[in-house]
Amino acid sequence: MNFFKSLTTRLQQPTTVNAFQLSTRSASTTTKPKQNVMELITAQQIQKANHDGRSELFSRKNAEGVRPGSVVLVETFNGPGEKTTSTFMGVCIAIRRKGIDTSFTLRNIVMRVGVEQRFSLYSPLVKNVKVLQKPSELRIRRAKLFYLRDQPGKTFNSLQSLWKQEQLEKQQK
Amino acid sequence: MIGLKGTLNVIDNSGAIVAECIRVMSGARFARAGDEIVCVVKRARPINPNLTGQAASQKVKKGDVKHALVVRTKKEMARPDGRYIRFDDNACILLNTKKEPLGTRVLGVVAAELRQKNWMKAVSLAPRIV
C-alpha cells in the first residue's frame, strides 16, 4: 500500500532536473566512503583481541616495539583454562603481518641446540609479550633473519644474562 | 618428520651417536617428536675393553637394530594452541623392548610432545623440556 502511494507521489512530482541542479545535488549528497569488508572485519577482530595493547608493540612506527633482531620474552598459558604459564625468550627473527593472523618467530639456543618457536600474536593463550632488548641499529639490515641459523655470530651470547636479569626482577617483585 | 633413511642424533648415554630410521612404528610415513621408530645404529662410541661384562653389554654397537623415541625434529611441530616449534637437529633416545629408555641419562633439550604422548620415563630423565 505504502509503496504504491510513494510511487504515485513520485510520478506526480516534476522529474526534470537541469544541469546545475545535477552538479549541486551530487556535491551535496553525503555518501559513506566505501570500506573493504575484509579490512573492516580484521580491524574489528584485532580490536577485540587487543585487550592489553599488544598490537602497539608490533606497530612499525613504534621504536620501542618488537622488530627483527630484538630480544623478546613471551609468557604463554599452558592450556585453555589453566593459569600456569611457561616462558620463552629469544631473538625475533621473523614477523609475519597478516592482520589477526600476525605471528612472530623467536629463536634461542637452549643447551647448545637452536630452538625456534612461532607465536600467534592475538592468541588468547599468549599472556604477555615483552621486549627485553632493542636490536642494535648497525647490524640488522633484513626483515627476516634466517641467516642467523647458519651464522649466529655473537647474537645469542647476551641472552643468558638477560634471562638472569629478568629472573632477578621477577623475584624482587 | 623422520622417515625411512632419516638420520638422528642419539642423545642418551647408550653409546650410540647417530641412528638411521628404518621404520616408523605407528604405520605413518613420517615420525614426529613423541613417536616410536625402529632404527639402526650407524655410529657408536667405542666400548672400553677394560669395562666389566654387564656394563659393556648394555652399551650399543654399530649395526644394532633398536627401537627409539624421537625427541626433537628439525621440521616444525604444531602445538594445540597454535604455536609451532622446531629444533636445529633431529634427535632420539634408544628404547628397550619394554619401551623404557636404554640409557640412564638424556643429554640435551627435548620437546614437550613427549609428555603429551605419555613417555613419562623419558620426560623424567630429560634435563630440559621446551
mmCIF file of C-alpha atoms in Angstrom:
data_model
loop_
_atom_site.group_PDB
_atom_site.id
_atom_site.type_symbol
_atom_site.label_atom_id
_atom_site.label_comp_id
_atom_site.label_asym_id
_atom_site.label_seq_id
_atom_site.Cartn_x
_atom_site.Cartn_y
_atom_site.Cartn_z
ATOM 1 C CA MET A 1 0.000 0.000 0.000
ATOM 2 C CA ASN A 2 2.697 2.432 1.071
ATOM 3 C CA PHE A 3 4.884 1.504 -1.871
ATOM 4 C CA PHE A 4 2.168 2.329 -4.365
ATOM 5 C CA LYS A 5 1.400 5.575 -2.570
ATOM 6 C CA SER A 6 5.025 6.693 -2.705
ATOM 7 C CA LEU A 7 5.250 5.592 -6.340
ATOM 8 C CA THR A 8 2.275 7.687 -7.340
ATOM 9 C CA THR A 9 3.553 10.712 -5.433
ATOM 10 C CA ARG A 10 6.943 10.318 -7.083
ATOM 11 C CA LEU A 11 5.366 10.126 -10.524
ATOM 12 C CA GLN A 12 3.302 13.241 -9.835
ATOM 13 C CA GLN A 13 6.331 15.299 -8.840
ATOM 14 C CA PRO A 14 8.344 17.040 -11.538
ATOM 15 C CA THR A 15 11.265 14.862 -12.540
ATOM 16 C CA THR A 16 13.095 17.240 -14.849
ATOM 17 C CA VAL A 17 16.430 18.359 -13.421
ATOM 18 C CA ASN A 18 18.682 20.825 -15.147
ATOM 19 C CA ALA A 19 22.482 20.508 -15.281
ATOM 20 C CA PHE A 20 23.171 22.989 -12.490
ATOM 21 C CA GLN A 21 20.902 21.159 -10.104
ATOM 22 C CA LEU A 22 22.521 17.861 -11.031
ATOM 23 C CA SER A 23 26.018 19.036 -10.129
ATOM 24 C CA THR A 24 24.965 20.588 -6.832
ATOM 25 C CA ARG A 25 22.858 17.566 -5.971
ATOM 26 C CA SER A 26 25.777 15.196 -6.390
ATOM 27 C CA ALA A 27 28.014 17.510 -4.358
ATOM 28 C CA SER A 28 25.539 17.890 -1.522
ATOM 29 C CA THR A 29 24.585 14.208 -1.097
ATOM 30 C CA THR A 30 26.730 12.663 1.618
ATOM 31 C CA THR A 31 27.666 9.113 0.531
ATOM 32 C CA LYS A 32 29.551 6.953 3.033
ATOM 33 C CA PRO A 33 33.100 6.200 1.882
ATOM 34 C CA LYS A 34 33.207 2.606 0.705
ATOM 35 C CA GLN A 35 35.263 0.418 3.005
ATOM 36 C CA ASN A 36 36.622 -3.007 2.214
ATOM 37 C CA VAL A 37 34.576 -5.562 4.177
ATOM 38 C CA MET A 38 37.610 -7.725 4.964
ATOM 39 C CA GLU A 39 39.562 -4.755 6.313
ATOM 40 C CA LEU A 40 36.619 -3.830 8.488
ATOM 41 C CA ILE A 41 36.251 -7.341 9.871
ATOM 42 C CA THR A 42 40.005 -7.629 10.513
ATOM 43 C CA ALA A 43 40.060 -4.287 12.325
ATOM 44 C CA GLN A 44 37.128 -5.377 14.491
ATOM 45 C CA GLN A 45 38.783 -8.718 15.312
ATOM 46 C CA ILE A 46 42.051 -7.015 16.221
ATOM 47 C CA GLN A 47 40.247 -4.501 18.409
ATOM 48 C CA LYS A 48 38.547 -7.327 20.256
ATOM 49 C CA ALA A 49 41.749 -9.354 20.679
ATOM 50 C CA ASN A 50 43.959 -6.387 21.547
ATOM 51 C CA HIS A 51 42.923 -6.063 25.176
ATOM 52 C CA ASP A 52 46.381 -5.359 26.565
ATOM 53 C CA GLY A 53 47.977 -3.201 23.885
ATOM 54 C CA ARG A 54 49.963 -5.888 22.120
ATOM 55 C CA SER A 55 49.281 -4.543 18.626
ATOM 56 C CA GLU A 56 51.114 -1.338 19.539
ATOM 57 C CA LEU A 57 54.174 -3.436 20.322
ATOM 58 C CA PHE A 58 54.199 -4.690 16.756
ATOM 59 C CA SER A 59 53.435 -1.419 15.053
ATOM 60 C CA ARG A 60 56.071 -0.431 12.519
ATOM 61 C CA LYS A 61 56.187 3.115 13.884
ATOM 62 C CA ASN A 62 56.928 2.055 17.448
ATOM 63 C CA ALA A 63 60.639 2.423 18.148
ATOM 64 C CA GLU A 64 60.310 0.532 21.436
ATOM 65 C CA GLY A 65 58.325 -2.269 19.831
ATOM 66 C CA VAL A 66 59.230 -5.697 18.564
ATOM 67 C CA ARG A 67 61.398 -5.592 15.474
ATOM 68 C CA PRO A 68 63.509 -8.259 13.765
ATOM 69 C CA GLY A 69 66.568 -8.606 15.949
ATOM 70 C CA SER A 70 65.034 -7.551 19.245
ATOM 71 C CA VAL A 71 65.141 -9.883 22.230
ATOM 72 C CA VAL A 72 61.584 -10.778 23.246
ATOM 73 C CA LEU A 73 60.135 -12.679 26.181
ATOM 74 C CA VAL A 74 56.758 -14.408 25.760
ATOM 75 C CA GLU A 75 54.649 -15.850 28.552
ATOM 76 C CA THR A 76 52.014 -18.357 27.485
ATOM 77 C CA PHE A 77 49.327 -20.148 29.445
ATOM 78 C CA ASN A 78 49.849 -23.902 29.498
ATOM 79 C CA GLY A 79 46.335 -24.717 28.348
ATOM 80 C CA PRO A 80 42.997 -23.088 27.523
ATOM 81 C CA GLY A 81 41.721 -22.967 31.100
ATOM 82 C CA GLU A 82 44.971 -23.039 33.042
ATOM 83 C CA LYS A 83 46.584 -20.241 34.976
ATOM 84 C CA THR A 84 50.118 -21.678 34.971
ATOM 85 C CA THR A 85 52.481 -20.135 32.453
ATOM 86 C CA SER A 86 55.636 -21.071 30.616
ATOM 87 C CA THR A 87 58.076 -18.506 29.282
ATOM 88 C CA PHE A 88 60.190 -18.481 26.168
ATOM 89 C CA MET A 89 62.798 -15.874 25.374
ATOM 90 C CA GLY A 90 64.577 -15.385 22.098
ATOM 91 C CA VAL A 91 65.672 -13.152 19.276
ATOM 92 C CA CYS A 92 62.842 -12.219 16.943
ATOM 93 C CA ILE A 93 63.900 -13.460 13.514
ATOM 94 C CA ALA A 94 60.653 -13.002 11.605
ATOM 95 C CA ILE A 95 57.419 -11.050 11.896
ATOM 96 C CA ARG A 96 54.553 -12.077 9.651
ATOM 97 C CA ARG A 97 51.991 -9.305 9.464
ATOM 98 C CA LYS A 98 48.593 -10.593 8.398
ATOM 99 C CA GLY A 99 46.094 -8.658 10.494
ATOM 100 C CA ILE A 100 44.587 -11.028 13.036
ATOM 101 C CA ASP A 101 46.963 -13.828 11.993
ATOM 102 C CA THR A 102 50.080 -11.807 12.789
ATOM 103 C CA SER A 103 52.775 -14.129 14.094
ATOM 104 C CA PHE A 104 56.400 -13.819 15.064
ATOM 105 C CA THR A 105 59.227 -16.314 15.413
ATOM 106 C CA LEU A 106 61.700 -16.319 18.267
ATOM 107 C CA ARG A 107 64.997 -18.151 18.150
ATOM 108 C CA ASN A 108 67.135 -19.147 21.094
ATOM 109 C CA ILE A 109 69.925 -21.594 21.822
ATOM 110 C CA VAL A 110 68.872 -23.998 24.564
ATOM 111 C CA MET A 111 71.538 -26.421 25.784
ATOM 112 C CA ARG A 112 73.559 -25.909 22.586
ATOM 113 C CA VAL A 113 70.575 -26.725 20.356
ATOM 114 C CA GLY A 114 68.813 -23.988 18.437
ATOM 115 C CA VAL A 115 65.088 -23.794 19.160
ATOM 116 C CA GLU A 116 62.608 -21.672 17.229
ATOM 117 C CA GLN A 117 59.044 -21.008 18.288
ATOM 118 C CA ARG A 118 56.366 -19.263 16.292
ATOM 119 C CA PHE A 119 53.677 -17.473 18.303
ATOM 120 C CA SER A 120 50.390 -16.032 17.097
ATOM 121 C CA LEU A 121 50.221 -12.517 18.470
ATOM 122 C CA TYR A 122 46.468 -12.422 19.111
ATOM 123 C CA SER A 123 46.199 -15.902 20.574
ATOM 124 C CA PRO A 124 44.322 -15.849 23.921
ATOM 125 C CA LEU A 125 46.955 -18.249 25.272
ATOM 126 C CA VAL A 126 49.687 -15.650 24.892
ATOM 127 C CA LYS A 127 49.655 -13.891 28.229
ATOM 128 C CA ASN A 128 52.392 -11.352 27.825
ATOM 129 C CA VAL A 129 54.909 -10.177 25.220
ATOM 130 C CA LYS A 130 57.815 -8.098 26.455
ATOM 131 C CA VAL A 131 60.799 -6.593 24.699
ATOM 132 C CA LEU A 132 63.983 -7.131 26.688
ATOM 133 C CA GLN A 133 66.480 -5.563 24.324
ATOM 134 C CA LYS A 134 66.226 -3.447 21.213
ATOM 135 C CA PRO A 135 68.074 -4.547 18.097
ATOM 136 C CA SER A 136 71.451 -2.949 17.527
ATOM 137 C CA GLU A 137 70.917 -0.499 14.662
ATOM 138 C CA LEU A 138 74.118 -1.169 12.781
ATOM 139 C CA ARG A 139 73.891 -4.918 12.315
ATOM 140 C CA ILE A 140 70.316 -5.707 11.293
ATOM 141 C CA ARG A 141 69.624 -4.904 7.643
ATOM 142 C CA ARG A 142 66.968 -7.540 6.907
ATOM 143 C CA ALA A 143 63.349 -8.169 7.768
ATOM 144 C CA LYS A 144 63.814 -11.905 8.106
ATOM 145 C CA LEU A 145 66.925 -13.041 9.932
ATOM 146 C CA PHE A 146 67.043 -16.644 8.780
ATOM 147 C CA TYR A 147 70.786 -16.275 8.179
ATOM 148 C CA LEU A 148 71.186 -16.493 11.968
ATOM 149 C CA ARG A 149 70.561 -20.231 11.694
ATOM 150 C CA ASP A 150 73.923 -20.660 9.952
ATOM 151 C CA GLN A 151 75.884 -17.594 11.116
ATOM 152 C CA PRO A 152 74.782 -16.692 14.613
ATOM 153 C CA GLY A 153 77.894 -14.733 15.454
ATOM 154 C CA LYS A 154 77.572 -13.137 18.874
ATOM 155 C CA THR A 155 73.809 -12.597 18.658
ATOM 156 C CA PHE A 156 72.867 -15.226 21.210
ATOM 157 C CA ASN A 157 75.650 -14.561 23.696
ATOM 158 C CA SER A 158 73.813 -11.943 25.707
ATOM 159 C CA LEU A 159 70.568 -13.883 26.085
ATOM 160 C CA GLN A 160 71.602 -15.834 29.172
ATOM 161 C CA SER A 161 72.494 -12.699 31.125
ATOM 162 C CA LEU A 162 69.220 -11.062 30.053
ATOM 163 C CA TRP A 163 67.335 -14.123 31.274
ATOM 164 C CA LYS A 164 69.056 -13.963 34.659
ATOM 165 C CA GLN A 165 68.310 -10.260 34.901
ATOM 166 C CA GLU A 166 64.669 -10.966 34.163
ATOM 167 C CA GLN A 167 64.558 -13.695 36.847
ATOM 168 C CA LEU A 168 66.033 -11.280 39.397
ATOM 169 C CA GLU A 169 63.460 -8.635 38.538
ATOM 170 C CA LYS A 170 60.707 -11.186 38.901
ATOM 171 C CA GLN A 171 61.962 -12.259 42.326
ATOM 172 C CA GLN A 172 62.182 -8.690 43.501
ATOM 173 C CA LYS A 173 58.518 -8.108 42.655
ATOM 174 C CA MET B 1 59.366 -35.564 10.083
ATOM 175 C CA ILE B 2 61.570 -38.621 10.292
ATOM 176 C CA GLY B 3 61.019 -41.279 7.669
ATOM 177 C CA LEU B 4 62.934 -44.153 6.147
ATOM 178 C CA LYS B 5 66.662 -43.328 5.961
ATOM 179 C CA GLY B 6 66.258 -40.305 8.199
ATOM 180 C CA THR B 7 69.275 -39.756 10.419
ATOM 181 C CA LEU B 8 69.012 -38.754 14.044
ATOM 182 C CA ASN B 9 71.461 -37.869 16.760
ATOM 183 C CA VAL B 10 71.210 -40.145 19.753
ATOM 184 C CA ILE B 11 71.213 -38.038 22.893
ATOM 185 C CA ASP B 12 71.407 -40.580 25.657
ATOM 186 C CA ASN B 13 74.375 -42.390 27.153
ATOM 187 C CA SER B 14 73.669 -45.739 25.496
ATOM 188 C CA GLY B 15 76.829 -45.407 23.392
ATOM 189 C CA ALA B 16 75.238 -44.714 20.013
ATOM 190 C CA ILE B 17 75.937 -41.422 18.306
ATOM 191 C CA VAL B 18 73.985 -41.500 15.040
ATOM 192 C CA ALA B 19 70.998 -43.675 14.205
ATOM 193 C CA GLU B 20 69.132 -44.166 10.957
ATOM 194 C CA CYS B 21 65.393 -44.746 10.910
ATOM 195 C CA ILE B 22 64.198 -47.878 9.180
ATOM 196 C CA ARG B 23 60.594 -47.995 10.277
ATOM 197 C CA VAL B 24 58.010 -45.727 11.852
ATOM 198 C CA MET B 25 56.078 -47.831 14.354
ATOM 199 C CA SER B 26 52.752 -46.040 14.130
ATOM 200 C CA GLY B 27 52.386 -47.043 10.474
ATOM 201 C CA ALA B 28 52.547 -43.462 9.254
ATOM 202 C CA ARG B 29 55.084 -42.346 6.667
ATOM 203 C CA PHE B 30 56.853 -39.928 8.993
ATOM 204 C CA ALA B 31 57.553 -39.752 12.685
ATOM 205 C CA ARG B 32 57.390 -36.608 14.790
ATOM 206 C CA ALA B 33 58.555 -35.924 18.327
ATOM 207 C CA GLY B 34 56.966 -38.435 20.671
ATOM 208 C CA ASP B 35 56.723 -41.195 18.063
ATOM 209 C CA GLU B 36 58.454 -44.547 18.271
ATOM 210 C CA ILE B 37 60.701 -45.691 15.451
ATOM 211 C CA VAL B 38 62.982 -48.636 14.709
ATOM 212 C CA CYS B 39 66.492 -47.574 13.867
ATOM 213 C CA VAL B 40 69.920 -48.876 13.045
ATOM 214 C CA VAL B 41 72.927 -47.548 14.907
ATOM 215 C CA LYS B 42 75.212 -46.022 12.292
ATOM 216 C CA ARG B 43 77.923 -44.718 14.593
ATOM 217 C CA ALA B 44 78.658 -45.640 18.149
ATOM 218 C CA ARG B 45 81.149 -44.734 20.790
ATOM 219 C CA PRO B 46 83.969 -47.259 21.098
ATOM 220 C CA ILE B 47 83.337 -49.612 24.014
ATOM 221 C CA ASN B 48 86.146 -49.539 26.547
ATOM 222 C CA PRO B 49 87.680 -53.060 26.639
ATOM 223 C CA ASN B 50 88.507 -52.611 30.345
ATOM 224 C CA LEU B 51 84.842 -52.231 31.200
ATOM 225 C CA THR B 52 83.183 -55.083 33.122
ATOM 226 C CA GLY B 53 80.882 -57.536 31.320
ATOM 227 C CA GLN B 54 77.485 -56.261 32.447
ATOM 228 C CA ALA B 55 78.124 -52.582 31.780
ATOM 229 C CA ALA B 56 79.729 -53.421 28.436
ATOM 230 C CA SER B 57 76.721 -55.499 27.322
ATOM 231 C CA GLN B 58 74.402 -52.550 27.942
ATOM 232 C CA LYS B 59 76.363 -50.360 25.540
ATOM 233 C CA VAL B 60 75.237 -50.319 21.960
ATOM 234 C CA LYS B 61 77.449 -51.218 18.965
ATOM 235 C CA LYS B 62 77.368 -50.080 15.387
ATOM 236 C CA GLY B 63 74.839 -52.040 13.362
ATOM 237 C CA ASP B 64 72.477 -52.779 16.253
ATOM 238 C CA VAL B 65 68.780 -52.539 15.449
ATOM 239 C CA LYS B 66 66.906 -50.853 18.262
ATOM 240 C CA HIS B 67 63.643 -49.116 18.951
ATOM 241 C CA ALA B 68 63.960 -45.417 19.572
ATOM 242 C CA LEU B 69 61.867 -42.452 20.572
ATOM 243 C CA VAL B 70 62.089 -39.275 18.521
ATOM 244 C CA VAL B 71 62.600 -36.305 20.848
ATOM 245 C CA ARG B 72 63.494 -33.388 18.534
ATOM 246 C CA THR B 73 62.754 -32.694 14.896
ATOM 247 C CA LYS B 74 64.005 -30.095 12.506
ATOM 248 C CA LYS B 75 60.569 -29.936 10.889
ATOM 249 C CA GLU B 76 58.314 -27.598 12.849
ATOM 250 C CA MET B 77 55.668 -29.239 15.029
ATOM 251 C CA ALA B 78 52.298 -27.684 15.693
ATOM 252 C CA ARG B 79 51.225 -27.349 19.281
ATOM 253 C CA PRO B 80 47.487 -27.442 20.069
ATOM 254 C CA ASP B 81 47.472 -23.749 20.981
ATOM 255 C CA GLY B 82 48.701 -22.695 17.544
ATOM 256 C CA ARG B 83 52.377 -22.387 18.364
ATOM 257 C CA TYR B 84 54.993 -24.003 16.162
ATOM 258 C CA ILE B 85 58.293 -25.257 17.465
ATOM 259 C CA ARG B 86 61.337 -26.517 15.615
ATOM 260 C CA PHE B 87 64.790 -27.545 16.671
ATOM 261 C CA ASP B 88 68.050 -27.366 14.789
ATOM 262 C CA ASP B 89 68.532 -31.120 14.546
ATOM 263 C CA ASN B 90 66.739 -34.473 14.728
ATOM 264 C CA ALA B 91 67.358 -36.410 17.924
ATOM 265 C CA CYS B 92 66.195 -39.621 19.527
ATOM 266 C CA ILE B 93 66.780 -41.778 22.573
ATOM 267 C CA LEU B 94 67.055 -45.552 22.311
ATOM 268 C CA LEU B 95 64.451 -47.760 23.926
ATOM 269 C CA ASN B 96 64.493 -51.345 25.091
ATOM 270 C CA THR B 97 61.837 -53.985 24.417
ATOM 271 C CA LYS B 98 59.787 -52.725 27.350
ATOM 272 C CA LYS B 99 59.540 -49.195 25.857
ATOM 273 C CA GLU B 100 61.844 -47.811 28.524
ATOM 274 C CA PRO B 101 64.919 -45.679 27.790
ATOM 275 C CA LEU B 102 68.005 -47.826 27.259
ATOM 276 C CA GLY B 103 70.407 -45.250 28.611
ATOM 277 C CA THR B 104 70.356 -43.804 32.077
ATOM 278 C CA ARG B 105 70.751 -40.160 31.148
ATOM 279 C CA VAL B 106 69.417 -37.866 28.464
ATOM 280 C CA LEU B 107 71.762 -35.135 27.309
ATOM 281 C CA GLY B 108 70.016 -32.154 25.791
ATOM 282 C CA VAL B 109 66.667 -30.483 25.405
ATOM 283 C CA VAL B 110 63.584 -32.489 24.382
ATOM 284 C CA ALA B 111 60.200 -31.480 23.038
ATOM 285 C CA ALA B 112 57.163 -31.276 25.299
ATOM 286 C CA GLU B 113 55.314 -33.627 22.952
ATOM 287 C CA LEU B 114 56.804 -36.490 24.976
ATOM 288 C CA ARG B 115 54.688 -35.555 27.951
ATOM 289 C CA GLN B 116 51.586 -35.336 25.810
ATOM 290 C CA LYS B 117 52.188 -38.814 24.443
ATOM 291 C CA ASN B 118 52.879 -40.278 27.892
ATOM 292 C CA TRP B 119 56.585 -41.045 27.676
ATOM 293 C CA MET B 120 56.948 -40.286 31.352
ATOM 294 C CA LYS B 121 60.200 -42.104 31.986
ATOM 295 C CA ALA B 122 61.946 -40.214 29.195
ATOM 296 C CA VAL B 123 60.486 -36.925 30.434
ATOM 297 C CA SER B 124 61.801 -37.563 33.939
ATOM 298 C CA LEU B 125 65.319 -38.141 32.588
ATOM 299 C CA ALA B 126 65.301 -35.047 30.391
ATOM 300 C CA PRO B 127 67.298 -32.081 31.716
ATOM 301 C CA ARG B 128 65.246 -29.517 29.820
ATOM 302 C CA ILE B 129 61.869 -29.626 28.096
ATOM 303 C CA VAL B 130 60.725 -26.911 25.720
#
